[in-house]
mmCIF file of C-alpha atoms in Angstrom:
data_model
loop_
_atom_site.group_PDB
_atom_site.id
_atom_site.type_symbol
_atom_site.label_atom_id
_atom_site.label_comp_id
_atom_site.label_asym_id
_atom_site.label_seq_id
_atom_site.Cartn_x
_atom_site.Cartn_y
_atom_site.Cartn_z
ATOM 1 C CA MET A 18 28.729 1.458 28.302
ATOM 2 C CA SER A 19 26.897 5.054 27.104
ATOM 3 C CA ARG A 20 23.499 5.078 26.070
ATOM 4 C CA LEU A 21 21.443 7.466 24.447
ATOM 5 C CA VAL A 22 17.755 7.850 25.918
ATOM 6 C CA LEU A 23 15.442 9.785 24.050
ATOM 7 C CA SER A 24 11.770 9.906 25.575
ATOM 8 C CA GLY A 25 10.047 9.915 22.399
ATOM 9 C CA LEU A 26 6.722 9.881 24.202
ATOM 10 C CA ALA A 27 7.694 13.178 26.097
ATOM 11 C CA LEU A 28 8.158 14.781 22.635
ATOM 12 C CA PRO A 29 5.910 17.802 21.834
ATOM 13 C CA PRO A 30 4.405 17.139 18.451
ATOM 14 C CA ALA A 31 6.651 19.371 16.596
ATOM 15 C CA LEU A 32 9.820 17.586 17.604
ATOM 16 C CA TRP A 33 8.570 14.686 15.388
ATOM 17 C CA ALA A 34 9.668 14.542 11.746
ATOM 18 C CA GLN A 35 6.686 14.665 10.012
ATOM 19 C CA THR A 36 7.606 11.863 7.412
ATOM 20 C CA SER A 37 4.037 11.204 6.430
ATOM 21 C CA ALA A 38 0.680 11.214 7.882
ATOM 22 C CA ILE A 39 1.319 7.747 8.765
ATOM 23 C CA LEU A 40 4.365 7.375 10.581
ATOM 24 C CA SER A 41 6.966 9.946 12.084
ATOM 25 C CA VAL A 42 10.065 9.753 13.699
ATOM 26 C CA ALA A 43 11.630 11.541 16.235
ATOM 27 C CA PRO A 44 14.939 13.083 15.158
ATOM 28 C CA PRO A 45 17.708 11.055 17.255
ATOM 29 C CA GLY A 46 19.638 13.097 19.605
ATOM 30 C CA ARG A 47 23.591 12.945 19.844
ATOM 31 C CA VAL A 48 25.255 9.754 20.503
ATOM 32 C CA MET A 49 28.535 10.047 22.576
ATOM 33 C CA ALA A 50 31.023 7.131 21.588
ATOM 34 C CA LYS A 51 34.131 6.106 22.979
ATOM 35 C CA ARG A 52 36.809 3.619 20.515
ATOM 36 C CA SER A 53 36.162 1.106 22.693
ATOM 37 C CA GLY A 54 32.697 -0.292 24.010
ATOM 38 C CA VAL A 55 29.431 -0.235 22.334
ATOM 39 C CA VAL A 56 26.875 2.575 22.250
ATOM 40 C CA GLU A 57 23.423 2.768 21.588
ATOM 41 C CA ALA A 58 21.047 4.782 19.698
ATOM 42 C CA ARG A 59 16.997 4.524 20.020
ATOM 43 C CA ILE A 60 14.899 5.818 17.217
ATOM 44 C CA GLU A 61 11.628 6.402 18.333
ATOM 45 C CA VAL A 62 8.688 5.895 16.090
ATOM 46 C CA ARG A 63 5.203 7.241 16.363
ATOM 47 C CA LEU A 64 2.304 5.721 14.065
ATOM 48 C CA ALA A 65 -0.804 7.546 13.595
ATOM 49 C CA PRO A 66 -3.655 5.588 15.319
ATOM 50 C CA GLY A 67 -5.760 2.989 13.497
ATOM 51 C CA TYR A 68 -2.702 2.120 11.419
ATOM 52 C CA HIS A 69 0.089 -0.830 12.022
ATOM 53 C CA VAL A 70 3.259 -1.590 10.262
ATOM 54 C CA ASN A 71 4.566 -5.086 10.219
ATOM 55 C CA SER A 72 7.337 -6.062 12.264
ATOM 56 C CA ASN A 73 10.668 -7.190 11.403
ATOM 57 C CA THR A 74 9.369 -10.396 11.268
ATOM 58 C CA PRO A 75 6.108 -10.565 9.774
ATOM 59 C CA ALA A 76 3.833 -13.659 9.579
ATOM 60 C CA GLU A 77 3.494 -14.065 6.341
ATOM 61 C CA ASP A 78 6.203 -14.305 3.492
ATOM 62 C CA TYR A 79 4.573 -12.069 1.584
ATOM 63 C CA LEU A 80 4.318 -8.975 3.871
ATOM 64 C CA ILE A 81 7.338 -6.772 4.067
ATOM 65 C CA PRO A 82 8.935 -6.104 6.974
ATOM 66 C CA LEU A 83 9.963 -3.076 9.062
ATOM 67 C CA ARG A 84 13.818 -2.954 8.899
ATOM 68 C CA LEU A 85 16.820 -0.275 9.721
ATOM 69 C CA THR A 86 19.490 -0.094 7.921
ATOM 70 C CA TRP A 87 22.719 2.237 8.532
ATOM 71 C CA GLY A 88 25.274 3.227 5.980
ATOM 72 C CA LYS A 89 28.888 3.760 6.424
ATOM 73 C CA GLY A 90 30.005 6.240 9.074
ATOM 74 C CA PRO A 91 32.024 6.734 12.315
ATOM 75 C CA LEU A 92 29.889 3.939 13.955
ATOM 76 C CA GLU A 93 29.253 0.633 12.664
ATOM 77 C CA PRO A 94 26.071 -1.198 13.640
ATOM 78 C CA VAL A 95 26.587 -4.437 15.751
ATOM 79 C CA GLU A 96 22.844 -5.012 16.518
ATOM 80 C CA VAL A 97 19.534 -3.627 15.430
ATOM 81 C CA ILE A 98 16.736 -4.492 18.246
ATOM 82 C CA TYR A 99 13.251 -4.182 17.355
ATOM 83 C CA PRO A 100 10.420 -4.313 20.391
ATOM 84 C CA ALA A 101 8.159 -6.959 20.628
ATOM 85 C CA ALA A 102 5.859 -7.171 18.248
ATOM 86 C CA ARG A 103 2.069 -7.722 18.887
ATOM 87 C CA MET A 104 -0.021 -10.315 17.159
ATOM 88 C CA GLU A 105 -3.068 -8.624 16.075
ATOM 89 C CA LYS A 106 -5.956 -10.279 13.997
ATOM 90 C CA TYR A 107 -7.377 -8.561 11.303
ATOM 91 C CA GLU A 108 -10.380 -9.142 8.777
ATOM 92 C CA PHE A 109 -8.057 -9.376 5.633
ATOM 93 C CA SER A 110 -5.794 -12.131 7.274
ATOM 94 C CA PRO A 111 -7.240 -15.878 8.276
ATOM 95 C CA LYS A 112 -4.160 -15.722 10.977
ATOM 96 C CA PRO A 113 -2.817 -12.977 13.126
ATOM 97 C CA LEU A 114 -0.247 -10.662 12.024
ATOM 98 C CA SER A 115 2.854 -9.620 13.750
ATOM 99 C CA VAL A 116 2.567 -5.903 14.005
ATOM 100 C CA PHE A 117 3.895 -2.692 15.586
ATOM 101 C CA THR A 118 1.424 -0.059 16.487
ATOM 102 C CA GLY A 119 1.428 3.329 18.077
ATOM 103 C CA ASP A 120 4.630 4.516 19.850
ATOM 104 C CA PHE A 121 7.891 2.324 19.708
ATOM 105 C CA ALA A 122 11.333 2.569 19.612
ATOM 106 C CA VAL A 123 14.248 0.722 17.604
ATOM 107 C CA VAL A 124 17.498 0.425 19.100
ATOM 108 C CA THR A 125 20.806 -0.025 17.338
ATOM 109 C CA LYS A 126 24.144 -1.118 19.089
ATOM 110 C CA PHE A 127 26.966 0.299 17.561
ATOM 111 C CA ARG A 128 30.953 0.229 18.049
ATOM 112 C CA ALA A 129 33.162 2.533 16.334
ATOM 113 C CA ALA A 130 34.507 1.853 12.652
ATOM 114 C CA PRO A 131 37.945 1.163 12.572
ATOM 115 C CA GLY A 132 39.859 4.002 11.634
ATOM 116 C CA ALA A 133 37.174 6.477 11.993
ATOM 117 C CA ALA A 134 38.317 10.000 12.982
ATOM 118 C CA ALA A 135 37.557 11.419 16.349
ATOM 119 C CA GLY A 136 34.569 14.356 16.705
ATOM 120 C CA MET A 137 31.465 15.295 15.864
ATOM 121 C CA ASN A 138 29.931 13.399 12.784
ATOM 122 C CA VAL A 139 26.376 11.696 11.667
ATOM 123 C CA ILE A 140 25.375 8.239 10.370
ATOM 124 C CA ALA A 141 22.953 7.931 7.868
ATOM 125 C CA GLY A 142 19.870 5.581 8.532
ATOM 126 C CA LYS A 143 16.671 4.233 6.487
ATOM 127 C CA LEU A 144 13.909 2.888 8.149
ATOM 128 C CA ARG A 145 11.818 0.764 5.502
ATOM 129 C CA TYR A 146 8.258 0.139 6.922
ATOM 130 C CA GLN A 147 4.745 -0.718 4.968
ATOM 131 C CA ALA A 148 1.633 0.403 6.881
ATOM 132 C CA CYS A 149 -1.645 -1.066 6.682
ATOM 133 C CA THR A 150 -4.965 -0.360 8.466
ATOM 134 C CA LYS A 151 -7.859 -2.673 8.716
ATOM 135 C CA LYS A 152 -8.883 -1.815 5.549
ATOM 136 C CA VAL A 153 -6.406 -1.054 3.500
ATOM 137 C CA CYS A 154 -2.367 -0.842 2.696
ATOM 138 C CA TYR A 155 -0.231 1.951 1.400
ATOM 139 C CA PRO A 156 3.111 1.149 -0.526
ATOM 140 C CA PRO A 157 6.343 0.472 1.208
ATOM 141 C CA ARG A 158 8.097 3.792 1.832
ATOM 142 C CA THR A 159 11.654 4.626 3.520
ATOM 143 C CA VAL A 160 12.223 7.073 6.179
ATOM 144 C CA GLU A 161 15.724 8.447 6.353
ATOM 145 C CA VAL A 162 17.384 9.031 9.818
ATOM 146 C CA THR A 163 20.102 10.963 10.572
ATOM 147 C CA LEU A 164 21.909 10.271 13.726
ATOM 148 C CA PRO A 165 24.466 13.084 14.829
ATOM 149 C CA VAL A 166 27.726 11.162 16.607
ATOM 150 C CA ASP A 167 30.645 12.563 18.621
ATOM 151 C CA LEU A 168 33.290 10.165 18.796
ATOM 152 C CA ARG A 169 35.964 10.422 21.305
ATOM 153 C CA MET B 21 5.668 10.957 -7.409
ATOM 154 C CA ARG B 22 3.734 9.796 -4.265
ATOM 155 C CA THR B 23 4.914 12.452 -2.308
ATOM 156 C CA SER B 24 1.554 13.946 -3.270
ATOM 157 C CA TRP B 25 -0.913 10.873 -1.977
ATOM 158 C CA LEU B 26 -2.936 13.060 0.583
ATOM 159 C CA ALA B 27 -3.831 15.391 -1.919
ATOM 160 C CA ALA B 28 -4.426 12.861 -4.374
ATOM 161 C CA LEU B 29 -6.661 10.921 -2.161
ATOM 162 C CA ALA B 30 -8.305 13.668 -1.133
ATOM 163 C CA ALA B 31 -9.028 14.517 -4.867
ATOM 164 C CA LEU B 32 -10.112 10.921 -5.301
ATOM 165 C CA VAL B 33 -12.335 11.031 -1.894
ATOM 166 C CA LEU B 34 -14.019 13.965 -3.598
ATOM 167 C CA ALA B 35 -14.233 12.821 -6.806
ATOM 168 C CA PHE B 36 -16.242 9.809 -5.383
ATOM 169 C CA GLY B 37 -17.484 10.176 -2.321
ATOM 170 C CA CYS B 38 -15.554 7.915 -0.768
ATOM 171 C CA SER B 39 -14.782 6.972 2.732
ATOM 172 C CA SER B 40 -11.104 7.706 4.770
ATOM 173 C CA PRO B 41 -8.599 5.059 3.960
ATOM 174 C CA SER B 42 -8.862 3.833 7.757
ATOM 175 C CA ALA B 43 -12.621 3.569 7.806
ATOM 176 C CA PRO B 44 -14.646 0.503 6.519
ATOM 177 C CA ALA B 45 -15.169 1.369 2.319
ATOM 178 C CA ARG B 46 -19.192 2.459 2.063
ATOM 179 C CA ALA B 47 -21.392 -0.210 0.462
ATOM 180 C CA ALA B 48 -23.768 1.225 -2.109
ATOM 181 C CA SER B 49 -25.003 0.788 -5.431
ATOM 182 C CA PRO B 50 -22.820 2.114 -8.541
ATOM 183 C CA LYS B 51 -23.935 5.691 -9.074
ATOM 184 C CA ALA B 52 -26.809 6.776 -11.167
ATOM 185 C CA SER B 53 -25.928 6.951 -14.564
ATOM 186 C CA LYS B 54 -26.181 10.604 -15.620
ATOM 187 C CA GLU B 55 -23.391 10.978 -12.464
ATOM 188 C CA ARG B 56 -20.618 8.829 -14.014
ATOM 189 C CA LYS B 57 -17.602 10.065 -15.621
ATOM 190 C CA PRO B 58 -15.528 8.165 -18.338
ATOM 191 C CA ALA B 59 -12.631 6.451 -17.116
ATOM 192 C CA ALA B 60 -9.242 7.280 -18.091
ATOM 193 C CA GLU B 61 -7.778 5.377 -20.779
ATOM 194 C CA PHE B 62 -4.564 3.869 -20.455
ATOM 195 C CA VAL B 63 -2.126 1.338 -21.884
ATOM 196 C CA LEU B 64 -0.308 -1.202 -19.587
ATOM 197 C CA LYS B 65 1.208 -4.273 -20.634
ATOM 198 C CA ASP B 66 0.134 -8.098 -19.521
ATOM 199 C CA ALA B 67 2.585 -10.853 -18.415
ATOM 200 C CA ASP B 68 3.318 -11.521 -21.962
ATOM 201 C CA GLY B 69 4.254 -7.999 -22.953
ATOM 202 C CA LYS B 70 0.909 -7.473 -24.800
ATOM 203 C CA ALA B 71 -0.755 -3.926 -24.786
ATOM 204 C CA VAL B 72 -4.052 -3.892 -22.510
ATOM 205 C CA ARG B 73 -6.062 -0.954 -23.001
ATOM 206 C CA LEU B 74 -9.386 0.133 -21.508
ATOM 207 C CA ALA B 75 -10.501 0.431 -24.479
ATOM 208 C CA ASP B 76 -10.363 -3.329 -24.736
ATOM 209 C CA TYR B 77 -13.274 -3.703 -22.792
ATOM 210 C CA GLN B 78 -15.397 -1.748 -24.767
ATOM 211 C CA GLY B 79 -19.408 -3.008 -23.996
ATOM 212 C CA LYS B 80 -18.283 -4.714 -20.679
ATOM 213 C CA VAL B 81 -18.797 -4.029 -16.982
ATOM 214 C CA LEU B 82 -15.309 -3.991 -16.083
ATOM 215 C CA LEU B 83 -13.864 -4.521 -12.469
ATOM 216 C CA LEU B 84 -10.445 -2.474 -12.328
ATOM 217 C CA ASN B 85 -8.530 -3.658 -8.992
ATOM 218 C CA PHE B 86 -5.630 -1.913 -7.751
ATOM 219 C CA TRP B 87 -3.770 -4.207 -5.661
ATOM 220 C CA ALA B 88 0.049 -5.238 -4.826
ATOM 221 C CA THR B 89 1.353 -8.693 -3.509
ATOM 222 C CA TRP B 90 2.462 -6.969 -0.261
ATOM 223 C CA CYS B 91 -1.015 -5.893 0.500
ATOM 224 C CA GLY B 92 -3.617 -7.992 2.974
ATOM 225 C CA PRO B 93 -6.616 -6.848 2.051
ATOM 226 C CA CYS B 94 -5.942 -7.174 -1.642
ATOM 227 C CA LYS B 95 -5.019 -10.930 -1.266
ATOM 228 C CA ILE B 96 -8.507 -11.576 -0.033
ATOM 229 C CA GLU B 97 -10.058 -10.157 -2.173
ATOM 230 C CA ILE B 98 -8.457 -12.336 -4.795
ATOM 231 C CA PRO B 99 -10.714 -15.558 -4.687
ATOM 232 C CA TRP B 100 -13.702 -13.592 -4.858
ATOM 233 C CA LEU B 101 -12.507 -11.605 -8.192
ATOM 234 C CA LYS B 102 -11.536 -15.148 -9.598
ATOM 235 C CA GLU B 103 -15.034 -16.398 -8.858
ATOM 236 C CA PHE B 104 -16.669 -12.913 -10.343
ATOM 237 C CA GLU B 105 -14.707 -13.688 -13.485
ATOM 238 C CA ARG B 106 -15.918 -17.086 -13.802
ATOM 239 C CA THR B 107 -19.476 -16.369 -12.998
ATOM 240 C CA TYR B 108 -20.088 -13.441 -14.951
ATOM 241 C CA LYS B 109 -17.562 -13.391 -17.878
ATOM 242 C CA ASP B 110 -19.944 -15.174 -20.277
ATOM 243 C CA ARG B 111 -22.532 -12.037 -19.388
ATOM 244 C CA GLY B 112 -20.074 -9.248 -20.293
ATOM 245 C CA PHE B 113 -17.948 -8.681 -17.423
ATOM 246 C CA ALA B 114 -14.181 -8.737 -16.878
ATOM 247 C CA VAL B 115 -11.725 -8.278 -14.214
ATOM 248 C CA LEU B 116 -8.648 -6.604 -14.689
ATOM 249 C CA GLY B 117 -5.796 -6.511 -11.955
ATOM 250 C CA ILE B 118 -3.416 -3.447 -11.814
ATOM 251 C CA SER B 119 -0.435 -4.766 -9.845
ATOM 252 C CA MET B 120 0.981 -1.453 -8.059
ATOM 253 C CA ASP B 121 4.434 -3.746 -7.417
ATOM 254 C CA GLU B 122 7.484 -1.542 -7.849
ATOM 255 C CA GLU B 123 9.538 -4.740 -8.706
ATOM 256 C CA GLY B 124 7.169 -5.505 -11.521
ATOM 257 C CA TRP B 125 6.805 -9.350 -12.716
ATOM 258 C CA GLU B 126 9.144 -10.533 -10.691
ATOM 259 C CA VAL B 127 7.007 -10.509 -7.996
ATOM 260 C CA VAL B 128 4.000 -10.515 -9.452
ATOM 261 C CA LYS B 129 4.190 -13.501 -11.702
ATOM 262 C CA PRO B 130 4.761 -16.202 -9.242
ATOM 263 C CA PHE B 131 2.188 -14.535 -6.840
ATOM 264 C CA VAL B 132 -0.522 -14.829 -9.342
ATOM 265 C CA ARG B 133 0.684 -18.461 -10.470
ATOM 266 C CA GLY B 134 0.545 -19.635 -6.930
ATOM 267 C CA LEU B 135 -2.945 -18.262 -6.591
ATOM 268 C CA GLU B 136 -4.420 -19.146 -9.961
ATOM 269 C CA VAL B 137 -5.410 -16.123 -10.574
ATOM 270 C CA ASN B 138 -7.960 -16.331 -13.707
ATOM 271 C CA TYR B 139 -7.844 -13.077 -14.829
ATOM 272 C CA ARG B 140 -5.823 -10.566 -16.841
ATOM 273 C CA ILE B 141 -3.462 -8.905 -14.680
ATOM 274 C CA VAL B 142 -1.020 -5.629 -15.766
ATOM 275 C CA ILE B 143 1.831 -3.768 -14.240
ATOM 276 C CA GLY B 144 0.566 -0.448 -13.051
ATOM 277 C CA ASP B 145 2.567 2.822 -12.812
ATOM 278 C CA ASP B 146 2.517 6.085 -10.927
ATOM 279 C CA MET B 147 1.033 7.530 -13.932
ATOM 280 C CA THR B 148 -1.841 5.217 -14.318
ATOM 281 C CA ALA B 149 -2.448 5.608 -10.131
ATOM 282 C CA GLN B 150 -3.035 9.361 -10.807
ATOM 283 C CA LEU B 151 -5.114 9.073 -14.173
ATOM 284 C CA TYR B 152 -7.554 7.285 -11.382
ATOM 285 C CA GLY B 153 -7.597 9.931 -8.900
ATOM 286 C CA GLY B 154 -4.064 9.097 -7.091
ATOM 287 C CA VAL B 155 -4.687 5.790 -5.998
ATOM 288 C CA ASP B 156 -2.168 4.880 -3.086
ATOM 289 C CA ALA B 157 -4.222 2.896 -0.849
ATOM 290 C CA LEU B 158 -4.852 -0.528 -1.850
ATOM 291 C CA PRO B 159 -7.290 -1.999 -2.825
ATOM 292 C CA THR B 160 -8.638 0.420 -4.744
ATOM 293 C CA THR B 161 -11.441 -0.971 -7.204
ATOM 294 C CA PHE B 162 -13.235 0.779 -9.887
ATOM 295 C CA LEU B 163 -16.630 -0.522 -11.390
ATOM 296 C CA ILE B 164 -16.672 0.665 -14.674
ATOM 297 C CA ASP B 165 -20.066 0.343 -16.673
ATOM 298 C CA ARG B 166 -20.581 -1.067 -20.424
ATOM 299 C CA GLU B 167 -19.889 2.624 -21.503
ATOM 300 C CA GLY B 168 -16.692 3.008 -19.813
ATOM 301 C CA ARG B 169 -18.119 5.367 -16.991
ATOM 302 C CA VAL B 170 -16.952 4.842 -13.535
ATOM 303 C CA ALA B 171 -19.827 3.643 -11.772
ATOM 304 C CA LYS B 172 -18.396 3.037 -8.539
ATOM 305 C CA ALA B 173 -15.161 3.428 -6.722
ATOM 306 C CA HIS B 174 -14.245 1.207 -3.716
ATOM 307 C CA VAL B 175 -11.087 2.474 -0.959
ATOM 308 C CA GLY B 176 -10.263 -0.453 0.549
ATOM 309 C CA LEU B 177 -11.521 -3.700 1.190
ATOM 310 C CA VAL B 178 -15.090 -4.325 0.808
ATOM 311 C CA SER B 179 -17.434 -6.925 1.261
ATOM 312 C CA LYS B 180 -17.805 -9.728 -1.320
ATOM 313 C CA GLY B 181 -21.336 -9.335 -1.265
ATOM 314 C CA ASP B 182 -21.058 -5.274 -2.206
ATOM 315 C CA LEU B 183 -19.199 -6.002 -4.978
ATOM 316 C CA GLU B 184 -20.761 -8.447 -6.506
ATOM 317 C CA LYS B 185 -24.321 -6.312 -6.154
ATOM 318 C CA GLY B 186 -22.444 -3.466 -8.076
ATOM 319 C CA ILE B 187 -21.441 -6.247 -10.880
ATOM 320 C CA GLN B 188 -25.060 -7.499 -11.235
ATOM 321 C CA GLU B 189 -26.347 -4.035 -11.244
ATOM 322 C CA LEU B 190 -24.352 -3.047 -14.003
ATOM 323 C CA LEU B 191 -25.004 -5.883 -15.831
ATOM 324 C CA ARG B 192 -28.492 -5.661 -15.727
ATOM 325 C CA GLU B 193 -28.137 -2.186 -17.238
ATOM 326 C CA PRO B 194 -28.736 -2.412 -21.040
ATOM 327 C CA ALA B 195 -25.847 -2.249 -23.509
ATOM 328 C CA GLY B 196 -25.007 -0.995 -27.009
ATOM 329 C CA ILE B 197 -24.076 2.713 -25.995
ATOM 330 C CA GLU B 198 -20.871 3.676 -28.032
ATOM 331 C CA ARG B 199 -17.785 4.337 -25.117
ATOM 332 C CA ALA B 200 -17.505 7.465 -27.260
ATOM 333 C CA GLY B 201 -15.357 10.092 -24.683
ATOM 334 C CA ALA B 202 -14.114 7.281 -22.820
ATOM 335 C CA ALA B 203 -10.681 8.278 -22.781
ATOM 336 C CA ALA B 204 -11.473 11.765 -23.073
ATOM 337 C CA ARG B 205 -10.868 12.755 -19.549
ATOM 338 C CA PRO B 206 -9.338 11.092 -16.354
ATOM 339 C CA VAL B 207 -11.910 10.058 -13.560
ATOM 340 C CA GLY B 208 -9.961 12.372 -11.158
ATOM 341 C CA ALA B 209 -10.642 15.382 -13.140
ATOM 342 C CA ASN B 210 -12.969 17.676 -12.241
#
């Protein structure tokens, strides 16, 4: 198993894709994959201080979860692994909410898609999130993520 | 349409002197009468498909609440708004909720039914949001006086007491002036 490790915390600010003032995604590095086996891609996300997004498993039905999805490409996702959520209490909710804050990473395990051609390619992903502060919420947004893939 | 939300929000802040979205909304009385600007006219549809206009509320104090079903701070305000509607409707007050849910009535109808919302709800759009200074952060609440002018804007969750204080102060103001020019200029315009 090969693994892409992108040290998001060490990235200088200019390397973070400034998708909004609230949430940024670091451009992922190239994934080297073989036809057999599983590879991991790590998507580094940075939330501005004071903001949170709902986790992938929000505590309330009405909340919109964070979700990373991938389109078709040379690799197909096996599993998307979200970080451990924090349970935070906010004035606007009677019970703690399951959220992500600060810097976190979403890891996807991929395997080669059947019939995928070897060589350089990309997979397009979408990170959908809905952010709030202690006092306000912002409409759900989607960040496009492009993952370079080198399939051998 | 929402890519310029920062600029629009800045316009809102400039127009109304609101705090930043991450800071608590400022508690204050409504603006002095001479400082108020006409609220922008709009036409939106309620759950029955009936057109709802700002002009329908001529002569009333109106609490205009931009909200969404996915917005926790909006949800906690709903029982307060229901209570305001009940308590003050006979004194010339109304609440109008503008839902910014992109999925529209499909998600809004069951939500308001579940919370037994007793005030009118319409589905908003980006154009309406722009008319009101580029509303993006929710909840955003405008208190509109009997003359159709914006007396107070709150961005974000405010206390029930602050909202009610504003309503009561506006209800105490003398009524009877026509809403002339209420549709003349959007509130976000300088």
